[in-house]
mmCIF file of C-alpha atoms and ligand atoms in Angstrom:
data_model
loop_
_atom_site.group_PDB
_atom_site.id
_atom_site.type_symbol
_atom_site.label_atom_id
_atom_site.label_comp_id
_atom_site.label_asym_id
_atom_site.label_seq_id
_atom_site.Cartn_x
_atom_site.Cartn_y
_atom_site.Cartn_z
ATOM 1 C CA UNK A 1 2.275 -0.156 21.876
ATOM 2 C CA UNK A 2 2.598 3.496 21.496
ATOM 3 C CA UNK A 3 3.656 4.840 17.899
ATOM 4 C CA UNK A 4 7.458 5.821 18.299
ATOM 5 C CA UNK A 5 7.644 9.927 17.852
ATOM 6 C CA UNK A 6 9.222 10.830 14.373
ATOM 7 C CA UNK A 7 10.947 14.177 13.839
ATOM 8 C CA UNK A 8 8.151 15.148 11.294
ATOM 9 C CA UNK A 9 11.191 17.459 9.513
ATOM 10 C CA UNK A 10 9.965 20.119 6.934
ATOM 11 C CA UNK A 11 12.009 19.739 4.166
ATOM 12 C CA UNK A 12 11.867 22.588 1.094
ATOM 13 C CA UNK A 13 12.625 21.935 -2.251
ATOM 14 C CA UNK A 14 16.756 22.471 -2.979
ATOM 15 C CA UNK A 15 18.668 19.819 -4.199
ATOM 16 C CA UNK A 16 19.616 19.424 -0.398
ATOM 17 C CA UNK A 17 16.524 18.966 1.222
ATOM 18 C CA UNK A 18 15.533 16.677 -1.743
ATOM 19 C CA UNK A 19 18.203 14.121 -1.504
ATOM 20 C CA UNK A 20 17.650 14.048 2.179
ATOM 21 C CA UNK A 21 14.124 13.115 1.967
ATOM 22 C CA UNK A 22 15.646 10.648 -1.057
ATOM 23 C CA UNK A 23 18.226 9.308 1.325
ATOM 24 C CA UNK A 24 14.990 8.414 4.111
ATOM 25 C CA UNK A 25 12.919 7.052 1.833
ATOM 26 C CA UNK A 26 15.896 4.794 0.936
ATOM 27 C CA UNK A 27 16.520 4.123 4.351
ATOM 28 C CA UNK A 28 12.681 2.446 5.151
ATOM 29 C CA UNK A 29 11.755 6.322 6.649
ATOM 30 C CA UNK A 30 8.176 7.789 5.978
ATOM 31 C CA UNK A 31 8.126 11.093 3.978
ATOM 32 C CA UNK A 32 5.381 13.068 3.077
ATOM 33 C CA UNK A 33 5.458 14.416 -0.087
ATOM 34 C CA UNK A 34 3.421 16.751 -2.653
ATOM 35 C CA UNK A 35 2.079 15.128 -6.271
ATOM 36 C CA UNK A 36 -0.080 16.844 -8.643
ATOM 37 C CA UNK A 37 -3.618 15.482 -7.178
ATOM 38 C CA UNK A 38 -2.642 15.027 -3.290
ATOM 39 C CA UNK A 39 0.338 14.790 -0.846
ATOM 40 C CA UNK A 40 1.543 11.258 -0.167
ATOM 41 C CA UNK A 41 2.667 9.782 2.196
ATOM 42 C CA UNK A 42 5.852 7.770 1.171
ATOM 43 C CA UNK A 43 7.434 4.437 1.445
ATOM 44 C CA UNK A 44 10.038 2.165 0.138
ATOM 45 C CA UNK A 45 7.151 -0.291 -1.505
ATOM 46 C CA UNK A 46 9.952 -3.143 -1.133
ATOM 47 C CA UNK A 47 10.528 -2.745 2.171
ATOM 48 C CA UNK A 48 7.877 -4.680 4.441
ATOM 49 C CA UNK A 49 8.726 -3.202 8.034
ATOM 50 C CA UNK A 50 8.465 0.860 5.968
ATOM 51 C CA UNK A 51 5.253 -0.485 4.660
ATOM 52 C CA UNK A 52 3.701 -1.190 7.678
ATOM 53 C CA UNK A 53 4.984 2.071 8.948
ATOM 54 C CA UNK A 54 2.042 3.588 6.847
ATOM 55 C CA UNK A 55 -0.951 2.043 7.937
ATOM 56 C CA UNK A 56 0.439 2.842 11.834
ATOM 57 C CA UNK A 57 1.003 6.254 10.817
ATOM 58 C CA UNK A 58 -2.428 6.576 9.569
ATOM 59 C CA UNK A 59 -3.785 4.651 11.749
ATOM 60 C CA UNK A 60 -5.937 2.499 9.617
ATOM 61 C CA UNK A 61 -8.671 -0.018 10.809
ATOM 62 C CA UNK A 62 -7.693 -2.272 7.686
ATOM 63 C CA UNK A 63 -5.138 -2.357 4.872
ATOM 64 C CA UNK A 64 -5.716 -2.073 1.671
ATOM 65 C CA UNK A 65 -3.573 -1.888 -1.393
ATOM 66 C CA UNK A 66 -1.532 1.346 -1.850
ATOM 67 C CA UNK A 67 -0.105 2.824 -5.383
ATOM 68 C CA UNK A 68 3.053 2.263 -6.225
ATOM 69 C CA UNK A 69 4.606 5.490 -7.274
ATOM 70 C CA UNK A 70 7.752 5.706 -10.547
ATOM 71 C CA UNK A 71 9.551 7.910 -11.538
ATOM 72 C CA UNK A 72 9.881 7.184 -15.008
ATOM 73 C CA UNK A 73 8.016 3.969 -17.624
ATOM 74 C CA UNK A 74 11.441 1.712 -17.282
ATOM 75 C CA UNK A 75 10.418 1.516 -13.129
ATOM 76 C CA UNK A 76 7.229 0.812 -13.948
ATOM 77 C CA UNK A 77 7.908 -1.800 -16.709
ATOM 78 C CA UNK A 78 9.999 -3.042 -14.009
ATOM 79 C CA UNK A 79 7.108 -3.460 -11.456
ATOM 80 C CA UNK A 80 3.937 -4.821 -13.886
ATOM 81 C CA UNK A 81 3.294 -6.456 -17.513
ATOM 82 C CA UNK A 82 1.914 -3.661 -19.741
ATOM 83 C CA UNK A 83 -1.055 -5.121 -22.426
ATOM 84 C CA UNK A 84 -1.180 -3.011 -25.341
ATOM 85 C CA UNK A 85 -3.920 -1.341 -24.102
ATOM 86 C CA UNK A 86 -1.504 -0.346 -20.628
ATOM 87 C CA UNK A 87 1.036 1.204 -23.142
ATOM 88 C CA UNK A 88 -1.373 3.178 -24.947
ATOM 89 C CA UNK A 89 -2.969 4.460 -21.670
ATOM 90 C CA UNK A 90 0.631 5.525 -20.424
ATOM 91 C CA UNK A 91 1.631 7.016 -23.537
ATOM 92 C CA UNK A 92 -1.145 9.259 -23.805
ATOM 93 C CA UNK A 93 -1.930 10.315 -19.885
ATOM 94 C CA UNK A 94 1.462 9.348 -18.417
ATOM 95 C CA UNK A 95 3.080 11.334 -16.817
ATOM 96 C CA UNK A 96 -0.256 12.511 -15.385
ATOM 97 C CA UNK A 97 -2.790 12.182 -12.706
ATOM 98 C CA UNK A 98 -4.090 8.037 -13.488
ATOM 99 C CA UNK A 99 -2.887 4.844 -12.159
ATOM 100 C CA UNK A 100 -2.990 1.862 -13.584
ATOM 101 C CA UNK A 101 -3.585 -1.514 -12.203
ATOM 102 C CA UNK A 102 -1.652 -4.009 -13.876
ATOM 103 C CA UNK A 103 -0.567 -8.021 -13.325
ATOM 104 C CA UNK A 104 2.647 -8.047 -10.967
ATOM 105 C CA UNK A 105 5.794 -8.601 -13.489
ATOM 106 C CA UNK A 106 7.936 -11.502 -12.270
ATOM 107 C CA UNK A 107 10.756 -10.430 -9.525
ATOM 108 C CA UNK A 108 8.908 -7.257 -8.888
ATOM 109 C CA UNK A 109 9.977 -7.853 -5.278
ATOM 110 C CA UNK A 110 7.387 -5.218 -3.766
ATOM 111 C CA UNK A 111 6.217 -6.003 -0.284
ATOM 112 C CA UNK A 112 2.881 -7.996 -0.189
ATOM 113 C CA UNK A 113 1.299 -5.460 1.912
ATOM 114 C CA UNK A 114 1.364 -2.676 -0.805
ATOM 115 C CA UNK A 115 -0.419 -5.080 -3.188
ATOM 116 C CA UNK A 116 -2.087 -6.303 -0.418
ATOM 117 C CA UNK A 117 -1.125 -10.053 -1.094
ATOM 118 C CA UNK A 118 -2.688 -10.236 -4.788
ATOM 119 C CA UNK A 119 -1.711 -10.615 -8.102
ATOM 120 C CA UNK A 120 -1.587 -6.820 -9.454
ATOM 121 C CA UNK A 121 -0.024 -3.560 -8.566
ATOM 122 C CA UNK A 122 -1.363 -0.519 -9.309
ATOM 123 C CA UNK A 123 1.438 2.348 -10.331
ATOM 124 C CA UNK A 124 1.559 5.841 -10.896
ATOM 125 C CA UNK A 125 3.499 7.821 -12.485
ATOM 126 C CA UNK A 126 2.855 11.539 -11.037
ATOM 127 C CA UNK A 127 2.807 14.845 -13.455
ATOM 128 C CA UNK A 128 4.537 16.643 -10.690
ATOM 129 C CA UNK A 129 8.692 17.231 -11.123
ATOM 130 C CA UNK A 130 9.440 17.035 -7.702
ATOM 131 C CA UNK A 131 7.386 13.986 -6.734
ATOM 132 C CA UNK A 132 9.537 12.613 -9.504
ATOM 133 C CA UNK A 133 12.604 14.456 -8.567
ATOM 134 C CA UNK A 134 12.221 12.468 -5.237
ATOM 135 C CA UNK A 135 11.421 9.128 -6.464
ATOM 136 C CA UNK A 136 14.267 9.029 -8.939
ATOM 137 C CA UNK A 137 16.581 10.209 -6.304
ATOM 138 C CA UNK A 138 15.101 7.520 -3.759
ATOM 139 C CA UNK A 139 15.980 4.860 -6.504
ATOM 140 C CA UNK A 140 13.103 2.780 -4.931
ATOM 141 C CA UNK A 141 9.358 2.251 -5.886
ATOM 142 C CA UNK A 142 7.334 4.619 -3.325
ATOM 143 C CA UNK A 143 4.366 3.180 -2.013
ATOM 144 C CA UNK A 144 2.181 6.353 -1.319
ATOM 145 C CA UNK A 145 -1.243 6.588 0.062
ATOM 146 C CA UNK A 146 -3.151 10.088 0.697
ATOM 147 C CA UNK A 147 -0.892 11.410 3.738
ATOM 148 C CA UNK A 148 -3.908 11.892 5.885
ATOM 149 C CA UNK A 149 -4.908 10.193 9.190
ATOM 150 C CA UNK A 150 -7.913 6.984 8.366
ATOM 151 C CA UNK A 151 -10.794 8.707 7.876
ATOM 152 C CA UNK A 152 -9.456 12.561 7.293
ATOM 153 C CA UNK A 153 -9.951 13.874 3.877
ATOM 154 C CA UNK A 154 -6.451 13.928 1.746
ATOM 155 C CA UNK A 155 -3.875 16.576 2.296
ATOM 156 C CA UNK A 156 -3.197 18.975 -0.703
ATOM 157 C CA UNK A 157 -0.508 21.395 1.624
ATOM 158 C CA UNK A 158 2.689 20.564 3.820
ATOM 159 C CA UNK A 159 0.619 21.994 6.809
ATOM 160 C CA UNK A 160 -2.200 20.165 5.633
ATOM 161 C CA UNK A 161 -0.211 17.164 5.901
ATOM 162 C CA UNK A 162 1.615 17.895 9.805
ATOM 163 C CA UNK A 163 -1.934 19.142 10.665
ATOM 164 C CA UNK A 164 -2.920 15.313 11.101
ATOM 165 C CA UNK A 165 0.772 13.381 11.015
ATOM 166 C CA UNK A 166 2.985 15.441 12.844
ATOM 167 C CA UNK A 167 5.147 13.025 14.719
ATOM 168 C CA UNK A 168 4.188 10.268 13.183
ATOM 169 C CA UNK A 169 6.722 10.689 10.138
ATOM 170 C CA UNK A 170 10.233 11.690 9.167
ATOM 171 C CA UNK A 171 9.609 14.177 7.140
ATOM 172 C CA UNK A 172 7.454 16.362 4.879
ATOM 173 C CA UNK A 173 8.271 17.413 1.702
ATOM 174 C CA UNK A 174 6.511 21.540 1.278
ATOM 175 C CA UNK A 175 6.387 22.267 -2.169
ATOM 176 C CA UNK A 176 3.410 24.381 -1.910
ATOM 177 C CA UNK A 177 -0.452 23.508 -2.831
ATOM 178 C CA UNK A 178 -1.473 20.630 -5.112
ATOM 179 C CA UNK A 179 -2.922 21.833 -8.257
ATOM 180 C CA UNK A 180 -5.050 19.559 -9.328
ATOM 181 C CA UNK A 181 -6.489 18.635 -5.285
ATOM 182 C CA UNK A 182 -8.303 15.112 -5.739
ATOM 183 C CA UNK A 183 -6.661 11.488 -6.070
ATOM 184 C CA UNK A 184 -5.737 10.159 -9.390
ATOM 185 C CA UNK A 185 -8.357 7.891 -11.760
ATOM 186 C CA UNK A 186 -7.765 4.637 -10.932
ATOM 187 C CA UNK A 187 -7.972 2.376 -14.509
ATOM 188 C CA UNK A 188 -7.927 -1.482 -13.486
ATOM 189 C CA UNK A 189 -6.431 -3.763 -16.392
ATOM 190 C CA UNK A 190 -5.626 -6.377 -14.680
ATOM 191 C CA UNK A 191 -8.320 -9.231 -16.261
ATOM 192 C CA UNK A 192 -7.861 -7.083 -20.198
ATOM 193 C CA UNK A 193 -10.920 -5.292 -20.122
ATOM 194 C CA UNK A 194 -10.150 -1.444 -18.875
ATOM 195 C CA UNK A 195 -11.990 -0.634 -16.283
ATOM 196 C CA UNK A 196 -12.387 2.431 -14.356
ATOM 197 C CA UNK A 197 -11.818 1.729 -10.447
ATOM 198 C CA UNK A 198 -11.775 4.877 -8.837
ATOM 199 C CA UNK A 199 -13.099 8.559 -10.701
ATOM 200 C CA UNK A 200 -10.730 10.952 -10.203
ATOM 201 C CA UNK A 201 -8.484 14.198 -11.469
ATOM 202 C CA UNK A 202 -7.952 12.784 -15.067
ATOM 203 C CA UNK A 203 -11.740 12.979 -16.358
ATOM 204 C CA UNK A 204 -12.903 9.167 -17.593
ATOM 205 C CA UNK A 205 -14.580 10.946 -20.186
ATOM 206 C CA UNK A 206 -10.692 11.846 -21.552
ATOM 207 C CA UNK A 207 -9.506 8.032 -21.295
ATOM 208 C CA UNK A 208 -12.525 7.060 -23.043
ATOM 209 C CA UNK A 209 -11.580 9.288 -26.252
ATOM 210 C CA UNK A 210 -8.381 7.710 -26.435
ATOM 211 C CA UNK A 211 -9.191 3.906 -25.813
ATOM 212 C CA UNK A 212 -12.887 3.338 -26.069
ATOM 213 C CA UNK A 213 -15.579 2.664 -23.191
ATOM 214 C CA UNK A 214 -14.413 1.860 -19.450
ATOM 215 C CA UNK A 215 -16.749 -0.677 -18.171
ATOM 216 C CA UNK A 216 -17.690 -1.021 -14.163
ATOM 217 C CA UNK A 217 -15.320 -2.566 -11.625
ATOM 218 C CA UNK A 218 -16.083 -5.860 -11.505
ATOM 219 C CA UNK A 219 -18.773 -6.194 -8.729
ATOM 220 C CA UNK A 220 -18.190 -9.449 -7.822
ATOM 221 C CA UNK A 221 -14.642 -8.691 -6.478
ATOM 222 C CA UNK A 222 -15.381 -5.483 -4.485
ATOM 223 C CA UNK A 223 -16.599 -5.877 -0.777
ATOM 224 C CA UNK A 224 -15.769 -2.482 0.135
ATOM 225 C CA UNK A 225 -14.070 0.786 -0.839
ATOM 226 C CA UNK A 226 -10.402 0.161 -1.268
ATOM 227 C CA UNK A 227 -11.099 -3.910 -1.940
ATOM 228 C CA UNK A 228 -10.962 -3.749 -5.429
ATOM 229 C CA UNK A 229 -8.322 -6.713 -5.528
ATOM 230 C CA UNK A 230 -8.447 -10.641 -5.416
ATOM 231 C CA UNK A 231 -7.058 -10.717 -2.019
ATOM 232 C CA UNK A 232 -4.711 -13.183 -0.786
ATOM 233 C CA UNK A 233 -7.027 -16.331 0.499
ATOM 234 C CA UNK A 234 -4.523 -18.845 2.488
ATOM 235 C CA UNK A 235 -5.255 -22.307 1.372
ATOM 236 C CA UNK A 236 -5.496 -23.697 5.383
ATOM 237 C CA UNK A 237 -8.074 -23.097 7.904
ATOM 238 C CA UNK A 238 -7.486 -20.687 10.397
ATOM 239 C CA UNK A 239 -8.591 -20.530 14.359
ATOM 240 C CA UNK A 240 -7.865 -16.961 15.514
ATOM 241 C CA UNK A 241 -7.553 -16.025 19.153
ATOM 242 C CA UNK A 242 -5.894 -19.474 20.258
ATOM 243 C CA UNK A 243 -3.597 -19.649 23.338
ATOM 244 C CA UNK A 244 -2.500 -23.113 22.081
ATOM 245 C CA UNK A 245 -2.404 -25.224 19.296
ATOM 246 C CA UNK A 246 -4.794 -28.355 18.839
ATOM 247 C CA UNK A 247 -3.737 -31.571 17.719
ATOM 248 C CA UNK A 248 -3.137 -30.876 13.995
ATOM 249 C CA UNK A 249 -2.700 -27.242 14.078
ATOM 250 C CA UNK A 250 0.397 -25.657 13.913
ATOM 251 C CA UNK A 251 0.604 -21.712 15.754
ATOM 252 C CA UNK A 252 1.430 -18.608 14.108
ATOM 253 C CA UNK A 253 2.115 -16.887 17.138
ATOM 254 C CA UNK A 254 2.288 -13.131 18.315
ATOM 255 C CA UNK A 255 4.236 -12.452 21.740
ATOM 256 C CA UNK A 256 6.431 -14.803 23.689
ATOM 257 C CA UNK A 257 5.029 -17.793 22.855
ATOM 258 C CA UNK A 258 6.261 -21.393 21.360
ATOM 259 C CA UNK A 259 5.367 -20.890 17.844
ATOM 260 C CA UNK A 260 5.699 -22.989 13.986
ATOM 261 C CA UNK A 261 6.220 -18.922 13.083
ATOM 262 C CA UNK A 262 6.004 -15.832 14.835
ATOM 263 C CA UNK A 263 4.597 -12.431 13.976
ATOM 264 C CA UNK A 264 6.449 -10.727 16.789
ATOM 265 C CA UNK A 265 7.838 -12.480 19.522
ATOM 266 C CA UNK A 266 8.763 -9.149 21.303
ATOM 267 C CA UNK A 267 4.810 -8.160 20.744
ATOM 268 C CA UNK A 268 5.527 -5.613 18.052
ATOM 269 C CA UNK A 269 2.466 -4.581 15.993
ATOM 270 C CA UNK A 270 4.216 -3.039 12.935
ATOM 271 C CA UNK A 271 6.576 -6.311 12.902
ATOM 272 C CA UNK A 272 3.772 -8.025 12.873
ATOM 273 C CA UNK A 273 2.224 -6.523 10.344
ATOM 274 C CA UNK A 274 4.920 -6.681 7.829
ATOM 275 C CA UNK A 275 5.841 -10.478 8.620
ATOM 276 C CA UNK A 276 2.015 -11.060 8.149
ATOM 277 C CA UNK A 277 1.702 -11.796 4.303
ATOM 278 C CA UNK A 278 5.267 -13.557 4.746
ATOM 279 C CA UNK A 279 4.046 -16.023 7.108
ATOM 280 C CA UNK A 280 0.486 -16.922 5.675
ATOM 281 C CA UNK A 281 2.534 -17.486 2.263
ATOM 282 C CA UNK A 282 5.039 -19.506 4.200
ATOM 283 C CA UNK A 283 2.398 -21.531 5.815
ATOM 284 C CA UNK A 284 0.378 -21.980 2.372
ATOM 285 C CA UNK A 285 4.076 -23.133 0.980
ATOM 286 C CA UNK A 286 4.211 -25.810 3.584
ATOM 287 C CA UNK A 287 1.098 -27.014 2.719
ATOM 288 C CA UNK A 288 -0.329 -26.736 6.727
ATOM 289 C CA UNK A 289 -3.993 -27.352 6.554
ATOM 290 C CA UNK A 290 -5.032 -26.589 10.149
ATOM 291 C CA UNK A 291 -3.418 -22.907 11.141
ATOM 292 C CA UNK A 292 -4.093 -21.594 15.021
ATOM 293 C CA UNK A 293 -3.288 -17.909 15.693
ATOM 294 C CA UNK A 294 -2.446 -16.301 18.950
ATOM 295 C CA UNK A 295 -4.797 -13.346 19.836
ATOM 296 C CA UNK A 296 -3.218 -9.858 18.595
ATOM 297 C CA UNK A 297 -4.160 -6.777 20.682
ATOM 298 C CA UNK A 298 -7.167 -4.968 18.756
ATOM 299 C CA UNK A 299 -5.042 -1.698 18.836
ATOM 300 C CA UNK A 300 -3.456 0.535 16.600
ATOM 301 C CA UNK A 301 -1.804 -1.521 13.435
ATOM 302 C CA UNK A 302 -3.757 -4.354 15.371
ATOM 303 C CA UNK A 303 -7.413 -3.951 14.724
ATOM 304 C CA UNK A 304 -5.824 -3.635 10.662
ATOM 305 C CA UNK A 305 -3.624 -7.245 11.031
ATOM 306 C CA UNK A 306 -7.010 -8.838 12.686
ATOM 307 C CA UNK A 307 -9.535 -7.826 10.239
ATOM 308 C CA UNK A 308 -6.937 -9.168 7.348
ATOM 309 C CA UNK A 309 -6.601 -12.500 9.976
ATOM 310 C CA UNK A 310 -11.104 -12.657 10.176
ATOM 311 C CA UNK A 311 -11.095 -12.098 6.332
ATOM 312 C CA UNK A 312 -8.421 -14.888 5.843
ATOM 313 C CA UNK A 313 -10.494 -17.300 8.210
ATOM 314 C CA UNK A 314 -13.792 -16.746 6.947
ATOM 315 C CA UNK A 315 -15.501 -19.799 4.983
ATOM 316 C CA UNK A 316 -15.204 -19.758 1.500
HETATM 317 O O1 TXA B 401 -3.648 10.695 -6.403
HETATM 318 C C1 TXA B 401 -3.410 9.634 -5.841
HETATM 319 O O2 TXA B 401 -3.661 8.549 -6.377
HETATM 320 C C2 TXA B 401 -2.778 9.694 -4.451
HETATM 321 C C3 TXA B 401 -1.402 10.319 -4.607
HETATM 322 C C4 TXA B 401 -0.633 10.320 -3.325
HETATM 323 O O3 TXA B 401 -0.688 9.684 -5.630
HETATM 324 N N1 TXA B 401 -2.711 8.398 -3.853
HETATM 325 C C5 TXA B 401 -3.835 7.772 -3.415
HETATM 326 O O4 TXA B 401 -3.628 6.564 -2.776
HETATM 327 O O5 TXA B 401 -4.945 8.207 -3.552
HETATM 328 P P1 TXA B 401 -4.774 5.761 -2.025
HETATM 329 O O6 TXA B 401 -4.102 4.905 -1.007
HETATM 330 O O7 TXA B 401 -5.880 6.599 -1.559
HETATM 331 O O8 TXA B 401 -5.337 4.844 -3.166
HETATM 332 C C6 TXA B 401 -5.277 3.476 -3.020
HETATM 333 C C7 TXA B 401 -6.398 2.889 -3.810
HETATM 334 C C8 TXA B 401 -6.975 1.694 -3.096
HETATM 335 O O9 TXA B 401 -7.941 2.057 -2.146
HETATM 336 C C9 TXA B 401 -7.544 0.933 -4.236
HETATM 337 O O10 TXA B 401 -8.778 1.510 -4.569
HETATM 338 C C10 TXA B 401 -6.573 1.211 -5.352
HETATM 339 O O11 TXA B 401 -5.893 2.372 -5.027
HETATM 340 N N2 TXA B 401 -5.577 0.151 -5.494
HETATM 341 C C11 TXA B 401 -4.298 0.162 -5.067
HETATM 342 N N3 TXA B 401 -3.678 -0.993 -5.356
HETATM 343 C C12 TXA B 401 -4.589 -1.753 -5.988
HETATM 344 C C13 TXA B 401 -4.569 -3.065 -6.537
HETATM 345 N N4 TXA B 401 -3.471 -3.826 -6.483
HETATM 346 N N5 TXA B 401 -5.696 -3.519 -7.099
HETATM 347 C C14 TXA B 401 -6.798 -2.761 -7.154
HETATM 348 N N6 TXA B 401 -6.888 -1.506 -6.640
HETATM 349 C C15 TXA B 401 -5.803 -1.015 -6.079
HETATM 350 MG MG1 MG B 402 -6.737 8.246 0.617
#
């Protein structure tokens, strides 16, 4: 399936242009848009479908969680459980160029893909007035990766940012160069000892004057860059690639086919993709042991919703 062409606007920075960008965002539209450390690009992080939207846009391999982006600590409250150790971090570097990754508060309702089916969140709260000029605007939680193409380094300008996604989202908010021009630090809390995830624009050396040592990531938890989460292991067995289901299995399909649950009956990859986390959670809820999946094309959002699939059917 061939990405649908978006309008790509360039938006400026009045009042105007901002509460139009707000008003897409709101909507489940993808807008660029410029923080202190990068330019993101922007979702509604409760909205599935806008979600997905993201990964086709950048046409990622695989997904991986994205940072939830607040305008102000009630949102984020909202979104996570802050330790003591959380509210001390935010006090000091918030608003600012570090994310935390905190435990998922209760009724959160993000989308499972931006957390990427696990138990924490990681949020941000950016230094930059019109990142949170937009967000509060929005009145949603922006999910917000770097708003470059996989595998392109991270955009710090508007024509940085069309360079590699023009047409592949609504809009771009230009409010000139990043000034600080690498991602945030990334400070995982999540199992109460601080831990720092990702180096970045606020110097680890700074955090560690205000709360003591940051010890490694965890290594037994990271497979890769970008897997620094207990991802979401469905309790079944799953056989991928199966026209039909076996005796015992029931099908999560993809395509016209006669399925327990669908990912896309009309064979849409982004639907797909956001009903993905749904379904496997659905299918865990039932209690179905034996799980067959209809093949998904190994294209676009596709090759991303079948490494997830081999990751979720590999023995444990
Ligand atoms: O400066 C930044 O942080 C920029 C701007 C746009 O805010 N955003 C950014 O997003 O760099 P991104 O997608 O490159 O960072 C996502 C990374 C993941 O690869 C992972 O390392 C970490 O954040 N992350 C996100 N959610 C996580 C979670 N629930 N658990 C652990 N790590 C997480
Ligand atoms: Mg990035």
């Amino acid at each position: 399936m061939k990405f649908p062409l978006r309008q790509s606007r360039r938006l400026g920075t009045s009042d105007e242009d901002i509460a139009a960008a707000a008003r897409c965002l709101a909507g489940g539209g993808l807008v660029a848009f410029p923080t202190e450390t990068v330019y993101g690009l922007g979702a509604d992080a409760r909205d599935d479908r806008a979600v997905a939207d993201i990964f086709a846009a950048k046409n990622r391999p695989s997904f991986n969680p994205l940072i939830v982006h607040v305008a102000d600590l009630p949102a984020a409250r909202s979104l996570a459980r802050f330790d003591p150790t959380a509210e001390r971090l935010a006090a000091a570097f918030w608003p600012g160029a570090l994310t935390l990754v905190l435990p998922l508060a209760p009724g959160a309702a993000l989308s499972p893909l931006v957390t990427d089916g696990g138990p924490n969140v990681a949020l941000r709260l950016p230094a930059s007035d019109l990142a949170r000029r937009l967000i509060s605007k929005a009145g949603v939680p922006v999910a917000a990766p770097s708003a470059n193409p996989s595998g392109r380094v991270s955009p710090t300008t508007a024509d940085h940012v069309l360079a590699g996604l023009n047409g592949r989202i609504d809009a771009v908010v230009d409010g000139g160069p990043c000034a600080v021009g690498v991602e945030s630090t990334i400070v995982g809390l999540a199992d109460g000892t601080p831990r720092l995830l990702r180096p970045g624009g606020l110097p680890a050396e700074v955090i560690e004057a205000a709360i003591g040592p940051l010890a490694a990531p965890d290594s037994d938890r990271i497979t890769a860059p970008g897997q620094m989460t207990s991802h979401y292991a469905p309790g079944g067995r799953l056989r991928l690639d199966a026209r039909a289901p076996e005796a015992g299995e029931v099908l999560l399909g993809f395509g016209p086919v006669a399925a327990h649950l669908n990912l896309s009956r009309s064979g849409d990859l982004s639907e797909a993709a956001a009903n993905l986390f749904r379904h496997l959670q659905t299918l865990d809820a039932e209690g179905r042991d034996r799980i067959a999946v209809s093949p998904i094309p190994d294209t676009g959002l596709g090759r991303a919703i079948n490494d997830r699939l081999r990751r979720a059917a590999a023995p444990r």
